[in-house]
Structures are given as structure tokens and as C-alpha cells.
Tab-separated table of C-alpha atoms and ligand atoms in Angstrom:
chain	number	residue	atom	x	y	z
X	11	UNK	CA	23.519	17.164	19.675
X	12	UNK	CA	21.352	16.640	16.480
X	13	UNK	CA	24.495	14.914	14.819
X	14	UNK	CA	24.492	12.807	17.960
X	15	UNK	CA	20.618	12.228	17.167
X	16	UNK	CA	21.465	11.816	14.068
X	17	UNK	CA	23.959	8.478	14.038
X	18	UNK	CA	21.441	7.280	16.478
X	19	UNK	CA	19.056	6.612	14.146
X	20	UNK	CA	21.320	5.567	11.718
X	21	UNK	CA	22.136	2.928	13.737
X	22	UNK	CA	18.614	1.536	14.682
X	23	UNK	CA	17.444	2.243	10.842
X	24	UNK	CA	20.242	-0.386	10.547
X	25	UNK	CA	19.769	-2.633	13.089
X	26	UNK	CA	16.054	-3.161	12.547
X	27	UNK	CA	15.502	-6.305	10.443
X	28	UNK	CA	13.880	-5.255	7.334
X	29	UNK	CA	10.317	-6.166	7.028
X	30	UNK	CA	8.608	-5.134	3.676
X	31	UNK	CA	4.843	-6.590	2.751
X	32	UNK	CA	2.207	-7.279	0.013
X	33	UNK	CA	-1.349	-6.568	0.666
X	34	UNK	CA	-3.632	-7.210	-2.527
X	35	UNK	CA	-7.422	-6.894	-2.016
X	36	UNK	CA	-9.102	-10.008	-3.539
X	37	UNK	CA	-11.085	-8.089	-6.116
X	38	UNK	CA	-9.896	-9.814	-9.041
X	39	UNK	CA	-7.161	-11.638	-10.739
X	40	UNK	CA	-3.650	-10.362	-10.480
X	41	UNK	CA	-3.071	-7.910	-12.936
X	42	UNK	CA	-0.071	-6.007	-14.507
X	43	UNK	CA	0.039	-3.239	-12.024
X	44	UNK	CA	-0.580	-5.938	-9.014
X	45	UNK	CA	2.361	-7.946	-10.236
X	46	UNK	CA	4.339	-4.439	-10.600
X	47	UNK	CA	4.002	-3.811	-6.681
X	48	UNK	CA	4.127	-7.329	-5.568
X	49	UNK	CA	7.635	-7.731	-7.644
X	50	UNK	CA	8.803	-4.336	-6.182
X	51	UNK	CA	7.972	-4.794	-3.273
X	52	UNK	CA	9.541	-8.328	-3.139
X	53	UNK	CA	12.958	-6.951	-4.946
X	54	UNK	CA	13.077	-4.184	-2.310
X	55	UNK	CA	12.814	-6.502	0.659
X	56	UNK	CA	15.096	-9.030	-0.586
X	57	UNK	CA	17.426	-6.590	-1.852
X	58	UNK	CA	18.029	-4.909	1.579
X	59	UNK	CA	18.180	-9.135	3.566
X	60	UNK	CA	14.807	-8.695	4.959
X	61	UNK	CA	11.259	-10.447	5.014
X	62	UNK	CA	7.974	-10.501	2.662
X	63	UNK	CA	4.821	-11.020	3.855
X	64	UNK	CA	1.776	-11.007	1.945
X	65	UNK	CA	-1.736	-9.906	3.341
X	66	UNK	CA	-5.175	-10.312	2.091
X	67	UNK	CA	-6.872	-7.314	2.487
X	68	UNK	CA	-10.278	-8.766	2.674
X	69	UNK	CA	-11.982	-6.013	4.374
X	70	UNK	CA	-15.301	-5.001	2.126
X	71	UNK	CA	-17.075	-8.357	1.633
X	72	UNK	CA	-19.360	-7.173	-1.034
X	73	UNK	CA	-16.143	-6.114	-3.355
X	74	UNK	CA	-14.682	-9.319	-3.389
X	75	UNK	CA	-14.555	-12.037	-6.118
X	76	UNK	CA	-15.459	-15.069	-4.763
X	77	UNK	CA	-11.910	-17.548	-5.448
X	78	UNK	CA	-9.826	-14.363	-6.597
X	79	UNK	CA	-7.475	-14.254	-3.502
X	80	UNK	CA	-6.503	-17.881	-4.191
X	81	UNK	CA	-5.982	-16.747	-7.442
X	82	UNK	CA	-4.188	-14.202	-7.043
X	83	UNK	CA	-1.758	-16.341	-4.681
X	84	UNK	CA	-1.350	-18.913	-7.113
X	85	UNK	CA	-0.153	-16.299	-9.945
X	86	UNK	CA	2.556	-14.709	-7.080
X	87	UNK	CA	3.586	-18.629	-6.820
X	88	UNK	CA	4.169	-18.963	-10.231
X	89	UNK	CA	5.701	-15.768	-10.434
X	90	UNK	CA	8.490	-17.057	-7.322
X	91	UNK	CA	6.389	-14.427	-5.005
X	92	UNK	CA	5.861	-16.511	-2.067
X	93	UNK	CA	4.874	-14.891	1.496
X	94	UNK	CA	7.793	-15.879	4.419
X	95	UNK	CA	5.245	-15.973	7.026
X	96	UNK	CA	1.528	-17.085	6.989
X	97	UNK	CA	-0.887	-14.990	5.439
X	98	UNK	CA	-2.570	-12.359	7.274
X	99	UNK	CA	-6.244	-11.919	6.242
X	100	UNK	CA	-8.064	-8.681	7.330
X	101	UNK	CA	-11.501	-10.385	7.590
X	102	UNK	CA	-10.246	-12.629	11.045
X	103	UNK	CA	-8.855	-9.327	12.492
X	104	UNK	CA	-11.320	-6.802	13.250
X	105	UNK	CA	-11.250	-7.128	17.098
X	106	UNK	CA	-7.474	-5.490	16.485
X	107	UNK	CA	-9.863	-2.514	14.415
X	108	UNK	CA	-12.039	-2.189	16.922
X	109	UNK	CA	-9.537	-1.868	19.816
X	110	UNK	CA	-8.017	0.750	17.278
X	111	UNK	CA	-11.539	2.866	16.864
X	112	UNK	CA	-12.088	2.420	20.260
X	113	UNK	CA	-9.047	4.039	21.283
X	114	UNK	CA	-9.379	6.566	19.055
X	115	UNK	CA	-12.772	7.448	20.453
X	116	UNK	CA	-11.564	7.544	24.174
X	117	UNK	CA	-8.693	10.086	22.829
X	118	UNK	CA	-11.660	12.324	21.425
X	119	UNK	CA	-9.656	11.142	17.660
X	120	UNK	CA	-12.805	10.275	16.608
X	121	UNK	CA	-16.318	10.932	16.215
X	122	UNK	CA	-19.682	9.466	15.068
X	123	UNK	CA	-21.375	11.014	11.634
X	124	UNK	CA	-24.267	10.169	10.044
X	125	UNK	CA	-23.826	12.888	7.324
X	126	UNK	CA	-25.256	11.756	3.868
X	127	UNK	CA	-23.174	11.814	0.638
X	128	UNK	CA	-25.541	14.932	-0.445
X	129	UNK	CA	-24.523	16.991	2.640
X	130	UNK	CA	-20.900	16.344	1.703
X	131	UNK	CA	-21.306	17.997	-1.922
X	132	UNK	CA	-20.962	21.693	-0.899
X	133	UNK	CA	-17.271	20.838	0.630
X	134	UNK	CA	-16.263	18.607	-2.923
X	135	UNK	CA	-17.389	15.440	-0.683
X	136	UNK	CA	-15.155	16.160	2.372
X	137	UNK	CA	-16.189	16.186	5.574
X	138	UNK	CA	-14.792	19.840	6.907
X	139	UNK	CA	-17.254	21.423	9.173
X	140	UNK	CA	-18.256	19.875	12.809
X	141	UNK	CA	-22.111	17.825	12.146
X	142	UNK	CA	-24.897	17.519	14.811
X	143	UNK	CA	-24.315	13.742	17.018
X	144	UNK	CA	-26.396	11.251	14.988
X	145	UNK	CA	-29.874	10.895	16.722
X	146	UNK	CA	-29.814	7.392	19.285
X	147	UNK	CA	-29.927	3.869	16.495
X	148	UNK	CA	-29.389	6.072	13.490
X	149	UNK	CA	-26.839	3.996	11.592
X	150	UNK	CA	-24.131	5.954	11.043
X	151	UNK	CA	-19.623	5.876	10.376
X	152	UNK	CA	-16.786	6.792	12.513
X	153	UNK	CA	-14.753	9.471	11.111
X	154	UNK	CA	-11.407	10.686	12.062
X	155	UNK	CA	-11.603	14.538	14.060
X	156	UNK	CA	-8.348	15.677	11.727
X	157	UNK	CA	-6.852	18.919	12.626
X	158	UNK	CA	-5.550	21.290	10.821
X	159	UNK	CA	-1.801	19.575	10.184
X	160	UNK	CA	0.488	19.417	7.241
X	161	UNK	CA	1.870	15.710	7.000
X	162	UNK	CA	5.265	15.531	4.508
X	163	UNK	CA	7.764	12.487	4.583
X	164	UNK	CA	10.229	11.720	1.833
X	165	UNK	CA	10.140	8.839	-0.544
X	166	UNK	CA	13.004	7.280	-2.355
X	167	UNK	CA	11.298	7.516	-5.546
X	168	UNK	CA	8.479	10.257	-5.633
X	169	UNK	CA	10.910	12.592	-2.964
X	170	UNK	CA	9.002	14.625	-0.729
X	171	UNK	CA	5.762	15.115	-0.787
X	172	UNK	CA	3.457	17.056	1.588
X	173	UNK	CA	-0.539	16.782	2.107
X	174	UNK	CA	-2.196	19.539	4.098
X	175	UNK	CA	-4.634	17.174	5.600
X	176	UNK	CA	-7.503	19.051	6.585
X	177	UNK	CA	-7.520	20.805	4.021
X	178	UNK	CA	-7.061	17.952	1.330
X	179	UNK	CA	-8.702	15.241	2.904
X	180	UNK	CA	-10.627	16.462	6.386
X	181	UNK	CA	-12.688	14.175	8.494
X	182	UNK	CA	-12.158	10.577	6.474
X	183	UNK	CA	-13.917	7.575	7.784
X	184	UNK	CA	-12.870	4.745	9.960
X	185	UNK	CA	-15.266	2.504	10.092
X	186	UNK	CA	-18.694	2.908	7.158
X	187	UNK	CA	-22.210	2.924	8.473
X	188	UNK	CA	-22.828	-0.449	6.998
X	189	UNK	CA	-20.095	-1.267	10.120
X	190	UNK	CA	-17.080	-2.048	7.593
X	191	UNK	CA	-13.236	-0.862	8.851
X	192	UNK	CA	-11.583	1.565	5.856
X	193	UNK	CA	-8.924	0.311	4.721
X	194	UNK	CA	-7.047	3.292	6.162
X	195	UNK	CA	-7.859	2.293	10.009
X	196	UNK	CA	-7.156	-1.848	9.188
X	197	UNK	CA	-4.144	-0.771	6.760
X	198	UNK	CA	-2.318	0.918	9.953
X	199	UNK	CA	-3.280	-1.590	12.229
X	200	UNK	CA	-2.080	-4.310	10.199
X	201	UNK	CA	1.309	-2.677	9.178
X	202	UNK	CA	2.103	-2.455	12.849
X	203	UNK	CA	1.382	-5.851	13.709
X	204	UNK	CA	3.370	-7.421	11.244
X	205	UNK	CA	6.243	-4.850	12.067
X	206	UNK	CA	6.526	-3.639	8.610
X	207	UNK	CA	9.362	-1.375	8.287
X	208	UNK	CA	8.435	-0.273	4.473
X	209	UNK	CA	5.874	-0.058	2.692
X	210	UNK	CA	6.546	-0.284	-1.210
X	211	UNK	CA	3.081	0.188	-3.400
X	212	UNK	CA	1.727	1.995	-6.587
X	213	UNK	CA	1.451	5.711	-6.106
X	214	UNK	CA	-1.958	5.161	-6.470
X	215	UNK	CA	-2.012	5.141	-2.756
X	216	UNK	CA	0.862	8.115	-2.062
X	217	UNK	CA	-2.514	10.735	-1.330
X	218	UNK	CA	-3.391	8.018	1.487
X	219	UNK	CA	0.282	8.298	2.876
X	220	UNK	CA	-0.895	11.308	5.426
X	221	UNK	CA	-3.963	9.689	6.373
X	222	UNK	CA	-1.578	6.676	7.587
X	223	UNK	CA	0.904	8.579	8.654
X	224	UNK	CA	-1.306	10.609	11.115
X	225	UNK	CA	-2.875	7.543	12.365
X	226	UNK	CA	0.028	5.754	13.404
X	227	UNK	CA	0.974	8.994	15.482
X	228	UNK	CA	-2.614	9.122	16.732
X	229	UNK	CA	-2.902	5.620	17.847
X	230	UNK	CA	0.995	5.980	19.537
X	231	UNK	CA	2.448	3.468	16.629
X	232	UNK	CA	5.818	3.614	14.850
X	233	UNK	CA	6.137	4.981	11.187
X	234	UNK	CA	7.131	2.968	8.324
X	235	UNK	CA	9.325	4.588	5.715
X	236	UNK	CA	7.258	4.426	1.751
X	237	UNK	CA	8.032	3.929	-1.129
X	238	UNK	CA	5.916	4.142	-4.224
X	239	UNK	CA	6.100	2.791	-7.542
X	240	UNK	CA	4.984	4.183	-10.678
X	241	UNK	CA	1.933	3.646	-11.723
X	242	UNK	CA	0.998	0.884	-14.875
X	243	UNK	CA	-2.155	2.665	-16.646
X	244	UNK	CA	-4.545	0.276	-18.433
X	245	UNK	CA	-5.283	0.577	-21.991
X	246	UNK	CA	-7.595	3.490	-21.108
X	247	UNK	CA	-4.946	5.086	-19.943
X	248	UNK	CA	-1.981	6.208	-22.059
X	249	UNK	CA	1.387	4.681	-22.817
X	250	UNK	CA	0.564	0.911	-21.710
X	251	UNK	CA	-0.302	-1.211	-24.453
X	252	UNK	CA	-2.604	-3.875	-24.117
X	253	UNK	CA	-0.560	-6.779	-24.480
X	254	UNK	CA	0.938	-5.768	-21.722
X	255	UNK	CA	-1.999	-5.768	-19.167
X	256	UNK	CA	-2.973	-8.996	-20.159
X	257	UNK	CA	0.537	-10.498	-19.539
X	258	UNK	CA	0.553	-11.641	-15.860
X	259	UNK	CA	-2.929	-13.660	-16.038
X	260	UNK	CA	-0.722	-16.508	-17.645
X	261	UNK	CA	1.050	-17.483	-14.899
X	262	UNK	CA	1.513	-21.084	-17.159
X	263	UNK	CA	4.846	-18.824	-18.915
X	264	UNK	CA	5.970	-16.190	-15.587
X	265	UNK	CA	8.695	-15.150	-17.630
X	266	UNK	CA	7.742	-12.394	-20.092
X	267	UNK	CA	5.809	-10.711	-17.740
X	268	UNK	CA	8.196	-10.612	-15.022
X	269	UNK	CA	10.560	-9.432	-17.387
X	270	UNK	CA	8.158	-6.846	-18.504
X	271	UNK	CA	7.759	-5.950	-14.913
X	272	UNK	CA	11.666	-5.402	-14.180
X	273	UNK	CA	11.804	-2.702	-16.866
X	274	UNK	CA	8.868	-0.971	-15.648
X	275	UNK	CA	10.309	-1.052	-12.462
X	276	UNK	CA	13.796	0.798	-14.468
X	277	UNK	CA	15.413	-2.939	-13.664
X	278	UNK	CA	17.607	-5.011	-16.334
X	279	UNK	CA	15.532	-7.929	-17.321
X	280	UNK	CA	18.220	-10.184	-17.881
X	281	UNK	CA	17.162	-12.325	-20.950
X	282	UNK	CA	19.873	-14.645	-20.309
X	283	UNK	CA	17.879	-16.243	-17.137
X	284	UNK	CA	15.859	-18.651	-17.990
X	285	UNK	CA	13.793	-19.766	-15.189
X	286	UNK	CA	11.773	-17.867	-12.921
X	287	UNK	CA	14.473	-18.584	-9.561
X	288	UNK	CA	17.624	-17.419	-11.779
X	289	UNK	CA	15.812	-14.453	-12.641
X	290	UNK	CA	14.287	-13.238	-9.117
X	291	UNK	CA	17.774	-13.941	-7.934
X	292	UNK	CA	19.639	-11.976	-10.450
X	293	UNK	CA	17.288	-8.946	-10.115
X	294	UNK	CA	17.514	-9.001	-6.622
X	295	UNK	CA	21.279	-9.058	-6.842
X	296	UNK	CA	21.436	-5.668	-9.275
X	297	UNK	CA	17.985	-4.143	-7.986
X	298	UNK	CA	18.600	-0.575	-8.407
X	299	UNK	CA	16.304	1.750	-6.310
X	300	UNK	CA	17.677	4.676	-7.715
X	301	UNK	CA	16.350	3.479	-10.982
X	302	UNK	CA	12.864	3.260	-10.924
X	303	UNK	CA	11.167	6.206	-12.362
X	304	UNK	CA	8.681	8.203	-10.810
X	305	UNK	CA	6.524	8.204	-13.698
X	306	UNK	CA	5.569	6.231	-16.050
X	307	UNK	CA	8.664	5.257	-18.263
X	308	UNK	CA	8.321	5.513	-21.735
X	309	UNK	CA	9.659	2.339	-22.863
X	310	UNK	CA	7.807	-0.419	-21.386
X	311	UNK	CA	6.553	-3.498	-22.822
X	312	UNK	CA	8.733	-5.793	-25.885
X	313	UNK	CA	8.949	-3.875	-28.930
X	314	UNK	CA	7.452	-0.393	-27.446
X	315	UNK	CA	9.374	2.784	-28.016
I	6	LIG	N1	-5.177	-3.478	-0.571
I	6	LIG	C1	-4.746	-2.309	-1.267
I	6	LIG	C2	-4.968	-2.485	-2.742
I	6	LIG	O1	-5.037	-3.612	-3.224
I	6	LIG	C3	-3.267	-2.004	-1.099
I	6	LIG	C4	-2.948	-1.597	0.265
I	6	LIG	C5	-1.540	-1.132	0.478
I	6	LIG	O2	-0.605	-1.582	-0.203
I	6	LIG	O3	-1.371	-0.330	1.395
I	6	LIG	O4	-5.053	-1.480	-3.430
């Protein structure tokens, strides 16, 4: 019976068009770690015959850069990274967030909680402990009503990994009380839309894995396998130097840096290519999964050992 259940979803895992994504938020200009998970991702989707799509996660007004998302789609043009569908931009969808709240609010998912930063400190900032109903007009967020759940899945790269989410992360917040959508309600709303089938990103975001994970459950949406790449520290950091971070700004000469990316990303940079379509296409051609590292590699960067 479970070998049965087994082939089964074998065969839809293999039937199911691959459908892999980019979502920068428009903060800034494409950096070195930006260009790392755009690349992966890219590599990944092309690798396995399926789509790229590339979303602007616009979603906090106030964070933005004015002109950095057109930036930061011209350097993934000059770097061969162009979306196969139009671009999705989180600012023209929050009716599709709102329907999302809203059913988590008529499921008793979610609550309204006008607790202050301050309250939060005794519980290291998380919200663990039922609060009083915010008084009528008191401006206050949404917050996920998480139970008490362990959330593992298993990624290609970092293997499995397991968040106790009550515990670890408890009540998080779906929409702020200045009326923004988190990224984690819009992320999982999005995904589902566009029918994205992996997600490949920096392990920056692997902690917000079981948040998404327990969403898509809650609001009755399928699961996306993940991925995550290793993560490019900045000069603060250890191990990256700083030629390296300032690579991808020039998207005038692609090539370095996406050369630098491949062998961050445990790839063969092939140094006979010499154009930017020869290259993509020959990395796609011997992308290696298995060979990204889960950390950060020691040898990054020309001339770094
Ligand atoms: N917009 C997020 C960021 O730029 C990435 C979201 C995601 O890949 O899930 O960090």
C-alpha cells in the first residue's frame, strides 16, 4: 500500500511541469548574494525543463528604494536572468492577502493583537501567551493562532531540518498595525498563484520555511518542495572578500561575476564561454545539485584560497 502511495507520487512529482521563481524585494541594487539566488534559482529551473518567474516583492512601501526594482531587473537582464512570464508585483495584489487573512480569521487561524514590542520582551519578542482583544479603533496586527506543531521537510542541500513552531516562532504576524501584509502571508499567497513547485533561496530564509509551510496547510494550499542556498556574507561577515560583493553592480561586464557566482554555487565556471548565453547554457547543461555546499565554501572569489 505505501509503495503503491509511493510510485504515485513519483509519478505526479514527475508529471508536474516544473515551476521555480525569483522574488527580490526592491530595497536596493542587486547584490552578490541576490545574484547568488537569482542564478540558482534560474540553473535549478532550467536544469530540471521548467519555468522562471520573477516577482517583485514590493510589499513594505517605506523600505523601498525608489528606481531599485528596475534596477535590479536590468542587472538580471544583463546577467541572461530574464522572467518567462510577466512580472508579478506584490503591491497590485493585496485583495488576494486579504481574502487570505480573511479566511484565516473565519477558521479561528487568526487573531487581532495590539500587543506592544515592550510586552513582547519577557517571551525574547515572541508572541506565546493568549492577549486581551484590542479595545474597538485601537490600531492593531493580525497574528497567526500557531499551535503547538513541529514542522520538518527535507531540502536537497541543507537535508532535514525541523522547527518546533510554537516554540521557536509562536504567534507571528500577518498583516502589521500600520495595515501592511508580512511577507510570510503575501509570500504563500503568491507562491500558490504562480504554481511554484520550488522554491530555491538563501538560507537566510530556511527559519521562515515552517511559518510557510504551516500556512499553506492552514489556508488548504499545496506545498512546494525548498531548496536553499548558502549564504554569501558581506565583508562584515567572514570569508567573502570585498571584491566580491561589489562584483554584480557592473552589469556593463556580467561575466566575472556570474562566474564567481557558479563556484559559490559548487558549479564549474567554464572560462572557456565567453558570452553571457554560452555560459548560462553550459551551466545549465552540467548544473550539479548535489554540489552546492551547505555552507559557505571556502574557495570563492578569483584568487581566494
Ligand atoms: N523578497 C525576499 C527577499 O528579498 C525573498 C522572498 C523569498 O524568496 O521567499 O529577501
Amino acid at each position: 500500500m505505501s509503495e503503491h502511495a509511493g510510485q504515485h507520487r513519483d509519478e505526479v512529482v514527475k508529471e508536474t511541469p516544473y515551476r521555480g521563481r525569483f522574488a527580490p524585494s526592491p530595497t536596493g541594487d542587486l547584490h552578490f548574494g541576490s545574484l547568488v539566488a537569482a542564478l540558482g534559482s534560474w540553473l535549478r529551473a532550467r536544469a530540471m525543463g521548467g519555468a522562471w518567474l520573477v516577482r517583485i516583492e514590493d510589499l513594505d512601501p517605506p523600505r523601498e528604494v525608489v528606481g531599485a526594482a528596475e534596477r535590479q531587473l536590468a542587472t538580471l537582464a544583463a546577467f541572461g536572468l530574464l522572467s518567462d512570464e510577466p512580472l508579478v508585483r506584490q503591491s497590485e495584489r493585496h485583495a488576494h492577502y486579504e481574502a487570505a487573512l480573511q479566511r484565516l480569521i473565519d477558521d479561528g487561524l487568526a487573531f487581532p493583537c495590539a500587543c506592544s514590542r515592550k510586552q513582547l520582551e519577557a517571551s525574547g519578542g515572541l508572541h506565546l501567551a493568549p492577549c486581551a482583544a484590542p479595545a474597538a479603533g485601537t490600531p492593531h496586527a493580525w497574528r497567526a493562532r500557531v499551535p503547538d506543531i513541529d514542522i520538518a521537510f527535507d531540502d536537497p542541500v541543507v537535508g532535514h531540518y525541523t522547527q518546533s513552531l510554537r516554540r521557536e516562532v509562536g504567534d507571528f504576524v500577518l498583516k502589521r498595525n500600520d495595515g501592511l501584509y508580512a511577507y510570510q502571508l503575501a509570500v504563500v499567497v503568491d507562491d500558490a498563484a504562480q504554481g511554484i513547485t520550488e522554491i530555491v533561496r538563501g538560507a537566510d530564509l530556511l527559519d521562515s520555511t515552517p511559518r510557510q509551510i504551516w500556512l499553506q496547510a492552514a489556508l488548504g494550499l499545496p506545498t512546494p518542495r525548498y531548496l536553499h542556498l548558502p549564504l554569501v556574507l558581506d565583508e562584515h561577515g567572514r570569508k567573502l572578500g570585498k571584491s566580491l560583493t561589489s562584483l554584480p553592480v557592473d552589469a556593463q561586464d556580467p561575466l566575472p561575476a556570474l562566474r564567481a557566482a557558479l563556484r559559490f554555487l559548487g558549479q564549474h565556471d567554464h572560462p572557456d564561454c565567453s558570452s553571457v548565453t554560452a555560459l548560462l547554457q553550459r551551466a545549465t547543461t552540467h548544473f550539479d545539485v548535489t554540489a552546492i555546499p551547505a555552507s559557505i565554501p571556502s574557495r570563492i572569489g578569483e584568487g581566494s584560497d
